[in-house]
Tab-separated table of C-alpha atoms in Angstrom:
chain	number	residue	atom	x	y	z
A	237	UNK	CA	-32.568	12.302	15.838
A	238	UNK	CA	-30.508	10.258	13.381
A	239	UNK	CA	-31.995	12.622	10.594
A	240	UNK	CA	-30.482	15.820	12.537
A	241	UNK	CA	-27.218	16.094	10.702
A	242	UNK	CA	-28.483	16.121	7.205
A	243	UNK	CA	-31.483	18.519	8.294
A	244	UNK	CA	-28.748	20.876	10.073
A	245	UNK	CA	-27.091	22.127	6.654
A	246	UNK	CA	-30.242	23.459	5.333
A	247	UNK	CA	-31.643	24.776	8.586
A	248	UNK	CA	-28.256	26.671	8.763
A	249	UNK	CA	-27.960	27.887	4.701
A	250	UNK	CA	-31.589	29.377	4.997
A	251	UNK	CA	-30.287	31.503	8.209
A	252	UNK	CA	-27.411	32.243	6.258
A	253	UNK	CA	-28.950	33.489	3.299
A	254	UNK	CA	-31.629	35.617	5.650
A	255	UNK	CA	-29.027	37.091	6.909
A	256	UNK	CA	-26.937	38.264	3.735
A	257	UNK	CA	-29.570	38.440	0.900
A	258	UNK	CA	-30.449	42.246	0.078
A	259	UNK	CA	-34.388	43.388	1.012
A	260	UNK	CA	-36.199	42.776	-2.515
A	261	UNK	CA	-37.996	45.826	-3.616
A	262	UNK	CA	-40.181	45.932	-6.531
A	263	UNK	CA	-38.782	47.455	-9.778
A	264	UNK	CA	-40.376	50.982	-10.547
A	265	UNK	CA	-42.450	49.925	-13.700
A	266	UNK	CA	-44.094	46.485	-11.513
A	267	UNK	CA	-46.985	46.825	-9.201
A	268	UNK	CA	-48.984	49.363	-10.562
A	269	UNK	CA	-51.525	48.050	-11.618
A	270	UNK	CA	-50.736	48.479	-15.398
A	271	UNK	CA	-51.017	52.307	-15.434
A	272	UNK	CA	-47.555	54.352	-16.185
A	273	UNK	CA	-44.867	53.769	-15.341
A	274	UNK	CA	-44.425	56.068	-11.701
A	275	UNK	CA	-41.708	59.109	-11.011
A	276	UNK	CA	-38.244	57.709	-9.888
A	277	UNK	CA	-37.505	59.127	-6.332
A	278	UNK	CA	-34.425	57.438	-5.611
A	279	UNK	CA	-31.940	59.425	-7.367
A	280	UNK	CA	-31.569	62.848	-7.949
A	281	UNK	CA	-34.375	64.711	-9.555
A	282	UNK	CA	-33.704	64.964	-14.035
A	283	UNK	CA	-34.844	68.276	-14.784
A	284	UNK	CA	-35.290	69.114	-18.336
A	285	UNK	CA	-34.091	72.806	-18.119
A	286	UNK	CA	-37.093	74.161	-21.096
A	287	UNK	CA	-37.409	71.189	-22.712
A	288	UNK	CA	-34.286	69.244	-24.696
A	289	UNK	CA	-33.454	72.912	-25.458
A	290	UNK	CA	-29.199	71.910	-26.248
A	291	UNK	CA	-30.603	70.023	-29.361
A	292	UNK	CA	-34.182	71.912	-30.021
A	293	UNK	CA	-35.261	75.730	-29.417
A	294	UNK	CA	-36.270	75.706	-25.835
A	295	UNK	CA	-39.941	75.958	-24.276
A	296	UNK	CA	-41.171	74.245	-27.363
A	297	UNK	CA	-43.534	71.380	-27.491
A	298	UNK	CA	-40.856	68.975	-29.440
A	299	UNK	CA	-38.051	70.379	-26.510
A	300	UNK	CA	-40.501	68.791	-24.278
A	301	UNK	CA	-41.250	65.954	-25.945
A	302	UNK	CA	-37.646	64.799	-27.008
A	303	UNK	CA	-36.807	65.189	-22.933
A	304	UNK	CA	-39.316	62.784	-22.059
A	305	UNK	CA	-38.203	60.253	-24.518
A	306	UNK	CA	-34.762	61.015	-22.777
A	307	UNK	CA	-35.689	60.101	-19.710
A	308	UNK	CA	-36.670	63.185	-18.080
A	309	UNK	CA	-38.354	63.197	-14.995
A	310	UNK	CA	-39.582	67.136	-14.646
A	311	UNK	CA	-39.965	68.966	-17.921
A	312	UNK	CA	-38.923	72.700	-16.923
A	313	UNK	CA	-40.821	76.019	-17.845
A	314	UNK	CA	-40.815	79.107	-17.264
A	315	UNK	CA	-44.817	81.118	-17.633
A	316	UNK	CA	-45.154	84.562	-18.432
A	317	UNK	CA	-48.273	85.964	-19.866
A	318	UNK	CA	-49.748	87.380	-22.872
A	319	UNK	CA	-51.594	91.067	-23.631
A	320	UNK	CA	-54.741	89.168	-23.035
A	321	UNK	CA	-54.115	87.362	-19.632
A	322	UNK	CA	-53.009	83.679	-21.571
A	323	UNK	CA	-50.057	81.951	-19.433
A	324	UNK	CA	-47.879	80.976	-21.942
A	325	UNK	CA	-44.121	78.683	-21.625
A	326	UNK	CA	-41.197	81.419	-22.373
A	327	UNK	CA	-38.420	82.721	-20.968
A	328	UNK	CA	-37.315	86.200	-21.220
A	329	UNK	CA	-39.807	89.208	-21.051
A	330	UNK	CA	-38.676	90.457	-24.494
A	331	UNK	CA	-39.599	88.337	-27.676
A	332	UNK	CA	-36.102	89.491	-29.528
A	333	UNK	CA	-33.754	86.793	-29.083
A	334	UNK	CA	-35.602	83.257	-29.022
A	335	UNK	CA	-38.104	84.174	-31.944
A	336	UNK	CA	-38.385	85.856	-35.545
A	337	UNK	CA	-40.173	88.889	-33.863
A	338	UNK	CA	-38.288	90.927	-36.445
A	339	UNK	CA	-39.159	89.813	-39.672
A	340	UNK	CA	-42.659	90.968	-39.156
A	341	UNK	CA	-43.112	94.473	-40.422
A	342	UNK	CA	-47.004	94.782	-38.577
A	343	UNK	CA	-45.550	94.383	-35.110
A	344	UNK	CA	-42.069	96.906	-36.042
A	345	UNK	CA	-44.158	100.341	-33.829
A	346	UNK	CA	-44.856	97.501	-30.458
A	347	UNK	CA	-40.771	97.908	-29.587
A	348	UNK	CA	-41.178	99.045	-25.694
A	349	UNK	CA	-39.029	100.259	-22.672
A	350	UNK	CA	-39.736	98.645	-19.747
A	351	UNK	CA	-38.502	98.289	-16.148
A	352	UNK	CA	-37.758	94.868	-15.198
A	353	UNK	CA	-36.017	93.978	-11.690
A	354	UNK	CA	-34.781	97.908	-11.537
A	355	UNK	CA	-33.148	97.698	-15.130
A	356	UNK	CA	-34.697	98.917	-18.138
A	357	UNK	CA	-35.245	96.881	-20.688
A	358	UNK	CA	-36.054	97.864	-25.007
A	359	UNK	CA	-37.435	95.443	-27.249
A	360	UNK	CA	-41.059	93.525	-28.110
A	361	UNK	CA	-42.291	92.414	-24.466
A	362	UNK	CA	-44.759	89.557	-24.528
A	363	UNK	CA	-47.248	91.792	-22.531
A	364	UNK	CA	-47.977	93.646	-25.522
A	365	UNK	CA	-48.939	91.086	-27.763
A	366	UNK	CA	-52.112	88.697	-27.441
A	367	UNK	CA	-52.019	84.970	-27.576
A	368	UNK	CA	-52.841	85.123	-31.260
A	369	UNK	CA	-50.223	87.249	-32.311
A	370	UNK	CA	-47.485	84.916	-30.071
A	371	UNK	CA	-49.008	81.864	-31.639
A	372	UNK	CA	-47.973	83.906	-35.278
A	373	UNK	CA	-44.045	83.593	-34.481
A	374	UNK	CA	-41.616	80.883	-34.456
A	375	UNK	CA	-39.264	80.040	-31.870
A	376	UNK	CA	-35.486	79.787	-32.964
A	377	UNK	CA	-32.481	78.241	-31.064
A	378	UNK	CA	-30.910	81.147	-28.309
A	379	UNK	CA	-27.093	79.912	-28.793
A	380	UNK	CA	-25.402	80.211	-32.229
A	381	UNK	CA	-23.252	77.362	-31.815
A	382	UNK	CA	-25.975	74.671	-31.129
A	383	UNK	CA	-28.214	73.019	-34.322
A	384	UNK	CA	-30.163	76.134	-35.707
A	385	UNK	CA	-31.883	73.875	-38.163
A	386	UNK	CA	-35.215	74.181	-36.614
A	387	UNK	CA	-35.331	77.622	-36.369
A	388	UNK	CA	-38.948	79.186	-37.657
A	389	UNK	CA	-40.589	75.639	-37.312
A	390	UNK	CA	-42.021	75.832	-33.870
A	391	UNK	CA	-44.817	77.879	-31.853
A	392	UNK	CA	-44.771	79.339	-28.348
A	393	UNK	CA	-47.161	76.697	-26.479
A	394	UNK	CA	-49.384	77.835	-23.354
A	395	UNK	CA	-48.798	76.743	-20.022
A	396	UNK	CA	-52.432	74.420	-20.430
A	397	UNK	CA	-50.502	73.013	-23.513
A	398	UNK	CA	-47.373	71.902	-21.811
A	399	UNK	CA	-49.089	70.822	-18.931
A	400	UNK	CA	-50.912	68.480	-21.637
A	401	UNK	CA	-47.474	67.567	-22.905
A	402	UNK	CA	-46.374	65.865	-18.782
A	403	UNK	CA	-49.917	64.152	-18.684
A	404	UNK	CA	-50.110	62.862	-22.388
A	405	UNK	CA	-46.615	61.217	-21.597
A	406	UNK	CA	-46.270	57.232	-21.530
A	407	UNK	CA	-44.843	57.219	-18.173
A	408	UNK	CA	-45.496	59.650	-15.052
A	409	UNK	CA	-43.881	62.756	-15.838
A	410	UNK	CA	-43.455	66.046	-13.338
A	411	UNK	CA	-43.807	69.750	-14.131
A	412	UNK	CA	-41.472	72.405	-12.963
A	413	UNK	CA	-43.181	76.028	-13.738
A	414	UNK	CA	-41.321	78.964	-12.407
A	415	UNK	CA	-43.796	82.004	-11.413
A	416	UNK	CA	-41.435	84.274	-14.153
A	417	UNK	CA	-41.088	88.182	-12.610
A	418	UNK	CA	-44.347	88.117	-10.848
A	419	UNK	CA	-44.124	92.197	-9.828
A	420	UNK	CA	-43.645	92.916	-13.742
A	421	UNK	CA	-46.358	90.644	-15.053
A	422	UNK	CA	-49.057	91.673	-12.768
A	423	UNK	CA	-47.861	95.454	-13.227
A	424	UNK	CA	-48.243	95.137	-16.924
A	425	UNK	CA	-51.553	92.544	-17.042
A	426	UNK	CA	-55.302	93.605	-15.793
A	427	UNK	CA	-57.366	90.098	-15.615
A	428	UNK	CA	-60.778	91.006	-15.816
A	429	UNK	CA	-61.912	89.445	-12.885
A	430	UNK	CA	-59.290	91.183	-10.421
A	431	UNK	CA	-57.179	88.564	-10.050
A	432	UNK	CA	-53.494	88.103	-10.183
A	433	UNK	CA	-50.597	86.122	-11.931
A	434	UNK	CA	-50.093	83.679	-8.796
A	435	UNK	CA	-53.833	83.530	-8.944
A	436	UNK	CA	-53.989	82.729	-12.474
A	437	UNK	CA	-51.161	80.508	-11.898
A	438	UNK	CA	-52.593	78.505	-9.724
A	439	UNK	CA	-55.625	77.717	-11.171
A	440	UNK	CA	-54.570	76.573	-14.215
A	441	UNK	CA	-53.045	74.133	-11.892
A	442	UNK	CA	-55.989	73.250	-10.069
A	443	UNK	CA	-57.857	72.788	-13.271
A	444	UNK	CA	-55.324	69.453	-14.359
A	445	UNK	CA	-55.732	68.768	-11.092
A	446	UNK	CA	-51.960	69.026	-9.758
A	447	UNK	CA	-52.718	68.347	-5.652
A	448	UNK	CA	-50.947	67.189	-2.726
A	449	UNK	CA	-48.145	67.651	-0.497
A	450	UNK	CA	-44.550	66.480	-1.241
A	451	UNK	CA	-44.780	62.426	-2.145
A	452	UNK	CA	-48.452	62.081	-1.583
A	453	UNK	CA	-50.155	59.849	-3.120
A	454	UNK	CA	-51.984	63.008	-5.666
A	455	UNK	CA	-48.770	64.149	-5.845
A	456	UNK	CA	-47.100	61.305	-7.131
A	457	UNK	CA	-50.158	60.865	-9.841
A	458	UNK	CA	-49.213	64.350	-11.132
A	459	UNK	CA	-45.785	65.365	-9.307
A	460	UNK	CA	-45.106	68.824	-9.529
A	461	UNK	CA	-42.522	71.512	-8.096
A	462	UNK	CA	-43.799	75.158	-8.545
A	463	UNK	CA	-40.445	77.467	-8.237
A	464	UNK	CA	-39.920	81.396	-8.838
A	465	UNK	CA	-37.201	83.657	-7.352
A	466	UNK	CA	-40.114	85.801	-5.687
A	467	UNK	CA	-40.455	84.970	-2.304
A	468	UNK	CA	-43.532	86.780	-1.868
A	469	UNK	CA	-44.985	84.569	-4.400
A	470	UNK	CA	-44.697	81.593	-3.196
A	471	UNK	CA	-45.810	82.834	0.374
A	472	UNK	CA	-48.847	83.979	-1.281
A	473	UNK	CA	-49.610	80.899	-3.195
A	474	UNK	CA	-48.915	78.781	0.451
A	475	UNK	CA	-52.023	80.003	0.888
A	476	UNK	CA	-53.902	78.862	-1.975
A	477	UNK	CA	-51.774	75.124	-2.336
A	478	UNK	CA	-49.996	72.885	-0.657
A	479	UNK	CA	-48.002	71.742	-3.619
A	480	UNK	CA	-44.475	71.410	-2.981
A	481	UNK	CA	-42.625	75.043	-3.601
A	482	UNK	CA	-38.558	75.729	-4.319
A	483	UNK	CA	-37.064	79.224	-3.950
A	484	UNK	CA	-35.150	80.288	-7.173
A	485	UNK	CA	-31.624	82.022	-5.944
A	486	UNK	CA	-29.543	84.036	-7.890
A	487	UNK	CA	-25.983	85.083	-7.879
A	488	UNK	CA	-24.567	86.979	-5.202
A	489	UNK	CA	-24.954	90.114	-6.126
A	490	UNK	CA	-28.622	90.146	-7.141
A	491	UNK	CA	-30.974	90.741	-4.991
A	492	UNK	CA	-34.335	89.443	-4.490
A	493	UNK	CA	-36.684	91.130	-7.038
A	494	UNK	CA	-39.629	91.073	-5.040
A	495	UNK	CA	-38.539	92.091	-1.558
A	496	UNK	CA	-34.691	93.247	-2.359
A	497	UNK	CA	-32.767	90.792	-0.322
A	498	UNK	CA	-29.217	90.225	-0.508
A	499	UNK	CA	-27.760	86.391	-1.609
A	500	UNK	CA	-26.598	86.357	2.062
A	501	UNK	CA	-29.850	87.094	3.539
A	502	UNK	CA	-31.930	84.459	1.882
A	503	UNK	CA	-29.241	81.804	2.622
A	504	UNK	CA	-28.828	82.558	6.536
A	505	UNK	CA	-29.769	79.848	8.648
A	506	UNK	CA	-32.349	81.787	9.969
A	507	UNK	CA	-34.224	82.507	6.739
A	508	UNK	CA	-34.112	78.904	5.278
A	509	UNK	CA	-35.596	78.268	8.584
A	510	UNK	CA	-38.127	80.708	8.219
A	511	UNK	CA	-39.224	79.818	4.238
A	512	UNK	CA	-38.827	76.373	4.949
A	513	UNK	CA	-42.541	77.337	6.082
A	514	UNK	CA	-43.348	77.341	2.520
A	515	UNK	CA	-41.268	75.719	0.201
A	516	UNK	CA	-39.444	72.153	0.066
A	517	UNK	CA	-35.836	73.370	-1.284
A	518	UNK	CA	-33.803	75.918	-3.097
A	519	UNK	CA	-32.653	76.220	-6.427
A	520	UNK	CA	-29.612	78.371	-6.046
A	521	UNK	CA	-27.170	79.208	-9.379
A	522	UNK	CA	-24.514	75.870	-9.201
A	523	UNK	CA	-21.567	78.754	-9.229
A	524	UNK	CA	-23.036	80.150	-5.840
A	525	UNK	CA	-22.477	76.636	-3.995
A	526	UNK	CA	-19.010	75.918	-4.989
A	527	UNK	CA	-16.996	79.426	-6.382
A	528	UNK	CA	-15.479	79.762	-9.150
A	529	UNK	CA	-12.240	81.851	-10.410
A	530	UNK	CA	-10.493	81.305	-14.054
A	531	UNK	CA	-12.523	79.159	-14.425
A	532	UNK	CA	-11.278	76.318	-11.826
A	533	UNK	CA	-14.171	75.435	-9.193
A	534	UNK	CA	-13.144	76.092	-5.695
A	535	UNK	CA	-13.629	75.105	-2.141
A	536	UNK	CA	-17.444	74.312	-1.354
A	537	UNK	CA	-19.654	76.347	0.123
A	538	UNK	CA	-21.758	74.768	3.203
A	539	UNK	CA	-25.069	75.493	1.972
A	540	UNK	CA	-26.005	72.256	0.547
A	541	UNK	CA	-25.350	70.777	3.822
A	542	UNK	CA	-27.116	74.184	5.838
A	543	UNK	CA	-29.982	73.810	3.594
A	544	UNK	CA	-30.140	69.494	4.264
A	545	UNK	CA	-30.059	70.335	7.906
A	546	UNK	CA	-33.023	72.263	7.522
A	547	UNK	CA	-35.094	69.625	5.559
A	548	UNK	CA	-34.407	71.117	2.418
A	549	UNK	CA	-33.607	69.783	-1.073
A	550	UNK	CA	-31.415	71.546	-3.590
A	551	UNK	CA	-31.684	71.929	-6.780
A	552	UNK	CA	-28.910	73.807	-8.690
A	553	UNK	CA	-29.039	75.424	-12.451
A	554	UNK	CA	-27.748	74.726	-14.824
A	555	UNK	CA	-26.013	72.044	-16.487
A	556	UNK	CA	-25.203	72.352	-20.411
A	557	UNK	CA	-22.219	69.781	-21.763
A	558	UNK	CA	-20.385	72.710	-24.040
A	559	UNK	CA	-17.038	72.928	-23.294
A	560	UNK	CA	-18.076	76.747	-22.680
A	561	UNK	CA	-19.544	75.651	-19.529
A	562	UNK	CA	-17.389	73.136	-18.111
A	563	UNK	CA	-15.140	74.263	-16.243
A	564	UNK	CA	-11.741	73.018	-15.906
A	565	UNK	CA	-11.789	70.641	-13.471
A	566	UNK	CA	-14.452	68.593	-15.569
A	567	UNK	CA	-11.585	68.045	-18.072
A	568	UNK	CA	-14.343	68.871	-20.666
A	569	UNK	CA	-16.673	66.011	-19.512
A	570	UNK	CA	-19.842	66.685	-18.949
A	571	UNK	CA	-20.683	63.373	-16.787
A	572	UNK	CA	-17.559	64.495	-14.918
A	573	UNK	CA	-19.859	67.552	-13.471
A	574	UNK	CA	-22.854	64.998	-13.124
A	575	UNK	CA	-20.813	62.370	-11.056
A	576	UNK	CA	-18.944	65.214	-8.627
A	577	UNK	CA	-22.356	66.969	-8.037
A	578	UNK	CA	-24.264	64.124	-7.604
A	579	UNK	CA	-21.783	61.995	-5.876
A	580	UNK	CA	-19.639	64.569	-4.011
A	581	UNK	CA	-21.572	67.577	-3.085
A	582	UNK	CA	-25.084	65.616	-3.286
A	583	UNK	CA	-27.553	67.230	-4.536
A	584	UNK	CA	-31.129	66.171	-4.701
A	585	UNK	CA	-31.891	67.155	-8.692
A	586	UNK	CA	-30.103	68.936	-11.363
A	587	UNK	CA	-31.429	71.613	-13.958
A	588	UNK	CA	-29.761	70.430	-17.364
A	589	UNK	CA	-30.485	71.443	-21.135
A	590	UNK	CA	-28.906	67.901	-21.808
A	591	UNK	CA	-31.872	65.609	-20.408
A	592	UNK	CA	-30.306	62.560	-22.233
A	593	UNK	CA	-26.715	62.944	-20.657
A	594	UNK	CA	-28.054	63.311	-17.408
A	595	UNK	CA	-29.884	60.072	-17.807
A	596	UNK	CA	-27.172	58.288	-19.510
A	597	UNK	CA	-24.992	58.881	-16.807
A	598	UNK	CA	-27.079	57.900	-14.034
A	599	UNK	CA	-28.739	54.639	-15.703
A	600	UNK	CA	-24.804	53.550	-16.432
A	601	UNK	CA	-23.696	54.542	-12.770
A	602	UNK	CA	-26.887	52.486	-11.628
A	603	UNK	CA	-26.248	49.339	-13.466
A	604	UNK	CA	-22.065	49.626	-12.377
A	605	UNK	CA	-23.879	49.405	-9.193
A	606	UNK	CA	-26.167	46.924	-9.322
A	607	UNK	CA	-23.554	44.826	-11.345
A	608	UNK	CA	-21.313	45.877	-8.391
A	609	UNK	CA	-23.891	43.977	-5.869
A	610	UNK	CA	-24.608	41.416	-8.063
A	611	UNK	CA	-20.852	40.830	-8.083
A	612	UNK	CA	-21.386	40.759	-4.422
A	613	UNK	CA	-24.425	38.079	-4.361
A	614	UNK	CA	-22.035	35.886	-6.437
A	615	UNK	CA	-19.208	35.662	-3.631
A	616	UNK	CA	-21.638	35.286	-1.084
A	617	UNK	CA	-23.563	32.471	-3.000
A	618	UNK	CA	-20.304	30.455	-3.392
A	619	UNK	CA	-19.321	31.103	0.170
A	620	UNK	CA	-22.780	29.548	1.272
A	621	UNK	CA	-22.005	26.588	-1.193
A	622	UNK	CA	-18.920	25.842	0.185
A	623	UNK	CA	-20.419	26.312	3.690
A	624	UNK	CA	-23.096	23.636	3.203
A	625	UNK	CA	-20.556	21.501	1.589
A	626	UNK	CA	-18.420	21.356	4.644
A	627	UNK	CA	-21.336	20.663	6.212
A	628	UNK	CA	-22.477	18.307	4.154
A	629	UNK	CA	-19.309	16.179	5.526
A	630	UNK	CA	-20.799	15.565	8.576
A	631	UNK	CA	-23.388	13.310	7.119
C-alpha cells in the first residue's frame, strides 16, 4: 500500500487524458492499402463546374485536368449528343459561342432553327454534326474577359473520354454528368437499336462500371452524382440505377422543361418528399436560396433547411470569383461567398469554375481549425502537467 501514492498520479493522468483527448481518426490518404488516395466526405462537396473553365475553355480535357490538380473532388459535365448517337461533354445545344464553328466555310448551309425548352433557337446544333466533324473544331473560352489564349487549341472530348479523365486521376476523383435537355436530344437523335438518351446514358456508365448507392463501398471506388433538370429523367433512370441522382432547379420563373412545373412546385414540401424517391439532393440556382436585389443578397430562403429535413443535400450553382458575380456583400471576395455559404447557410457542395479557390479556402479554414484544436491539446496538456505535479506532492 505504501506504493499507492506514487501509483495514484498516473492512474489519475491516464483517466484524465481518456477523458479530454479527441477520438483519433485516420488521415484520408492512410489505410488504404496503397491504392488512391479516397473522396473527402467531410466537407462540402468541390465541384469543378466544366472543368477549371475560369482559367481554360470549359468541358475540355486540360479544364478537367487542371481541376484535379486543384483539388477537385467532382469534375462537372454536361452530355449532349452527336448526329451519330456519340455522348459527347458540352454545354449549350448550339456550337456558336464556345467553338470556331464559323471559320469553317463546309459546315456555313448546317445553321438550324430549333425548339429548345419552348424557345426557338438559330445557329449550328450539335445534333447535326457527327462525332468526326465535332472532333474537327476547337473549343474557345465563353467570357471575353477571362485568358483567351487557348482559344483553337482544344477538342470537344466524349463523355467515355472524360470519364477516362476521373479514373486516370492519381487520387479518387467523382463525376458529375448532367442528362443536358433530354426531350430535345432524343427528339432530334434515332439510336439504331431503339433506345434512348437516358438509356445511352446510362450505359456508358455501366460500362466504367460506376455502381452503388450513395457512400457504398462501389460508390466510393468510382463516386458519382448523375444530375439533369428533367425530372422525368431521372425517374426513368431510378429504374435502370441506383446511383445517387440530384434534381437541377432553375430560377423562378422557369419551369420544368420536361413536365412544366413551376419553381414553387418542385420546392413544396410535398414534392421534395415525393422525388426524394429518386434522387439524393437538389441543385437549385444559389440566387433562388437567398434573393437578390441591386445586387445586395437578402434574407434566406428556408429551403436549404426544408430540403435537410427531408434527407436531402444541396448543391447550389455557381460560384465564379469575378467581381461581376460577387455581389456586394462579398466586398469583392470570393472566399467571402465560400465561407458564408459554407459556414452560414451550409450547404453540402458548391458548383464553382474556380476549383483552386474553393480548395484554397477550405484547406486554410481546415488547418485554422485544426491549429485551433491543437491550440486546445496544448492547454489541456499543461493543465494535466500541472495536475500530476500537484499530485506528485503527495509523494
Amino acid at each position: 500500500m505504501a506504493s499507492l501514492p506514487s501509483f495514484a498520479p498516473f492512474v489519475f493522468l491516464l483517466l484524465v487524458i481518456g477523458c479530454t483527448a479527441r477520438p483519433f481518426y485516420p488521415l484520408p490518404s492512410k489505410g488504404d492499402g496503397g491504392s488512391r488516395k479516397p473522396l473527402q466526405t467531410l466537407r462540402p462537396y468541390n465541384i469543378a463546374h466544366r472543368g477549371s473553365n475560369g482559367e481554360l475553355p470549359e468541358a475540355t480535357h486540360p479544364a478537367y485536368t487542371r481541376a484535379i490538380e486543384e483539388g477537385a473532388d467532382f469534375i462537372e459535365t454536361d452530355i449532349l449528343s452527336s448526329k451519330d448517337g456519340v455522348l459527347i461533354c458540352f454545354h449549350d445545344v448550339t456550337l456558336d459561342d464556345t467553338t470556331d464553328i464559323g471559320n469553317y466555310r463546309e459546315f456555313a448551309n448546317r445553321k438550324r432553327t430549333y425548339e429548345v425548352q419552348g424557345e426557338n433557337i438559330t445557329g449550328f446544333f450539335t445534333v447535326d454534326f457527327t462525332l468526326k466533324e465535332l472532333k474537327s473544331l476547337r473549343v474557345r473560352q465563353r467570357y471575353t474577359y477571362r485568358d483567351q489564349q487557348f482559344n483553337g487549341k482544344f477538342q470537344i472530348i466524349t463523355f467515355e473520354e472524360f470519364i477516362t479523365i476521373a479514373l486516370e486521376a492519381p487520387r479518387v476523383v467523382g463525376i458529375y454528368p448532367e442528362i443536358k435537355n433530354p426531350v430535345y436530344i432524343n427528339q432530334h437523335v434515332k439510336w439504331s437499336d431503339g433506345k434512348r438518351f437516358e438509356d445511352k446514358f446510362v450505359e456508358t456508365l455501366q460500362k466504367y462500371g460506376f455502381k452503388g448507392s450513395y457512400l457504398s463501398k462501389n460508390w466510393l471506388r468510382q463516386p458519382i452524382f448523375i444530375q439533369s433538370f428533367a425530372p422525368t429523367s431521372l425517374v426513368y433512370i431510378a429504374n435502370k440505377t441506383d446511383l445517387p441522382k440530384i434534381l437541377l432547379i432553375d430560377d423562378v420563373d422557369i419551369p420544368t422543361q420536361d413536365t412544366n412545373q413551376s419553381y414553387w412546385k418542385i420546392t413544396s414540401d410535398e414534392y421534395l418528399n415525393y422525388i426524394k424517391q429518386y434522387v439524393v439532393g437538389i441543385g437549385p440556382w444559389k440566387d433562388t436560396l437567398v434573393p437578390v436585389a441591386k445586387n445586395y443578397m437578402l434574407t434566406p430562403t428556408d429551403l436549404v433547411s426544408r430540403a435537410h429535413a427531408h434527407n436531402l443535400q444541396v448543391h447550389p450553382y455557381t460560384y465564379r470569383n469575378e467581381n461581376s458575380f460577387l455581389h456586394f456583400n462579398f466586398s469583392q471576395d470570393p472566399y467571402m461567398e465560400y465561407d458564408y455559404w459554407i459556414n452560414k447557410i451550409g450547404i453540402d457542395g458548391l458548383f464553382t469554375d474556380f476549383t483552386g479557390s474553393l480548395h484554397r479556402f477550405q484547406e486554410w479554414t481546415s488547418k485554422h481549425q485544426d491549429d485551433d484544436s491543437d491550440n486546445d491539446d496544448n492547454t489541456a496538456s499543461k493543465l494535466l502537467h500541472k495536475i500530476a505535479m500537484l499530485l506528485a506532492s503527495y509523494k
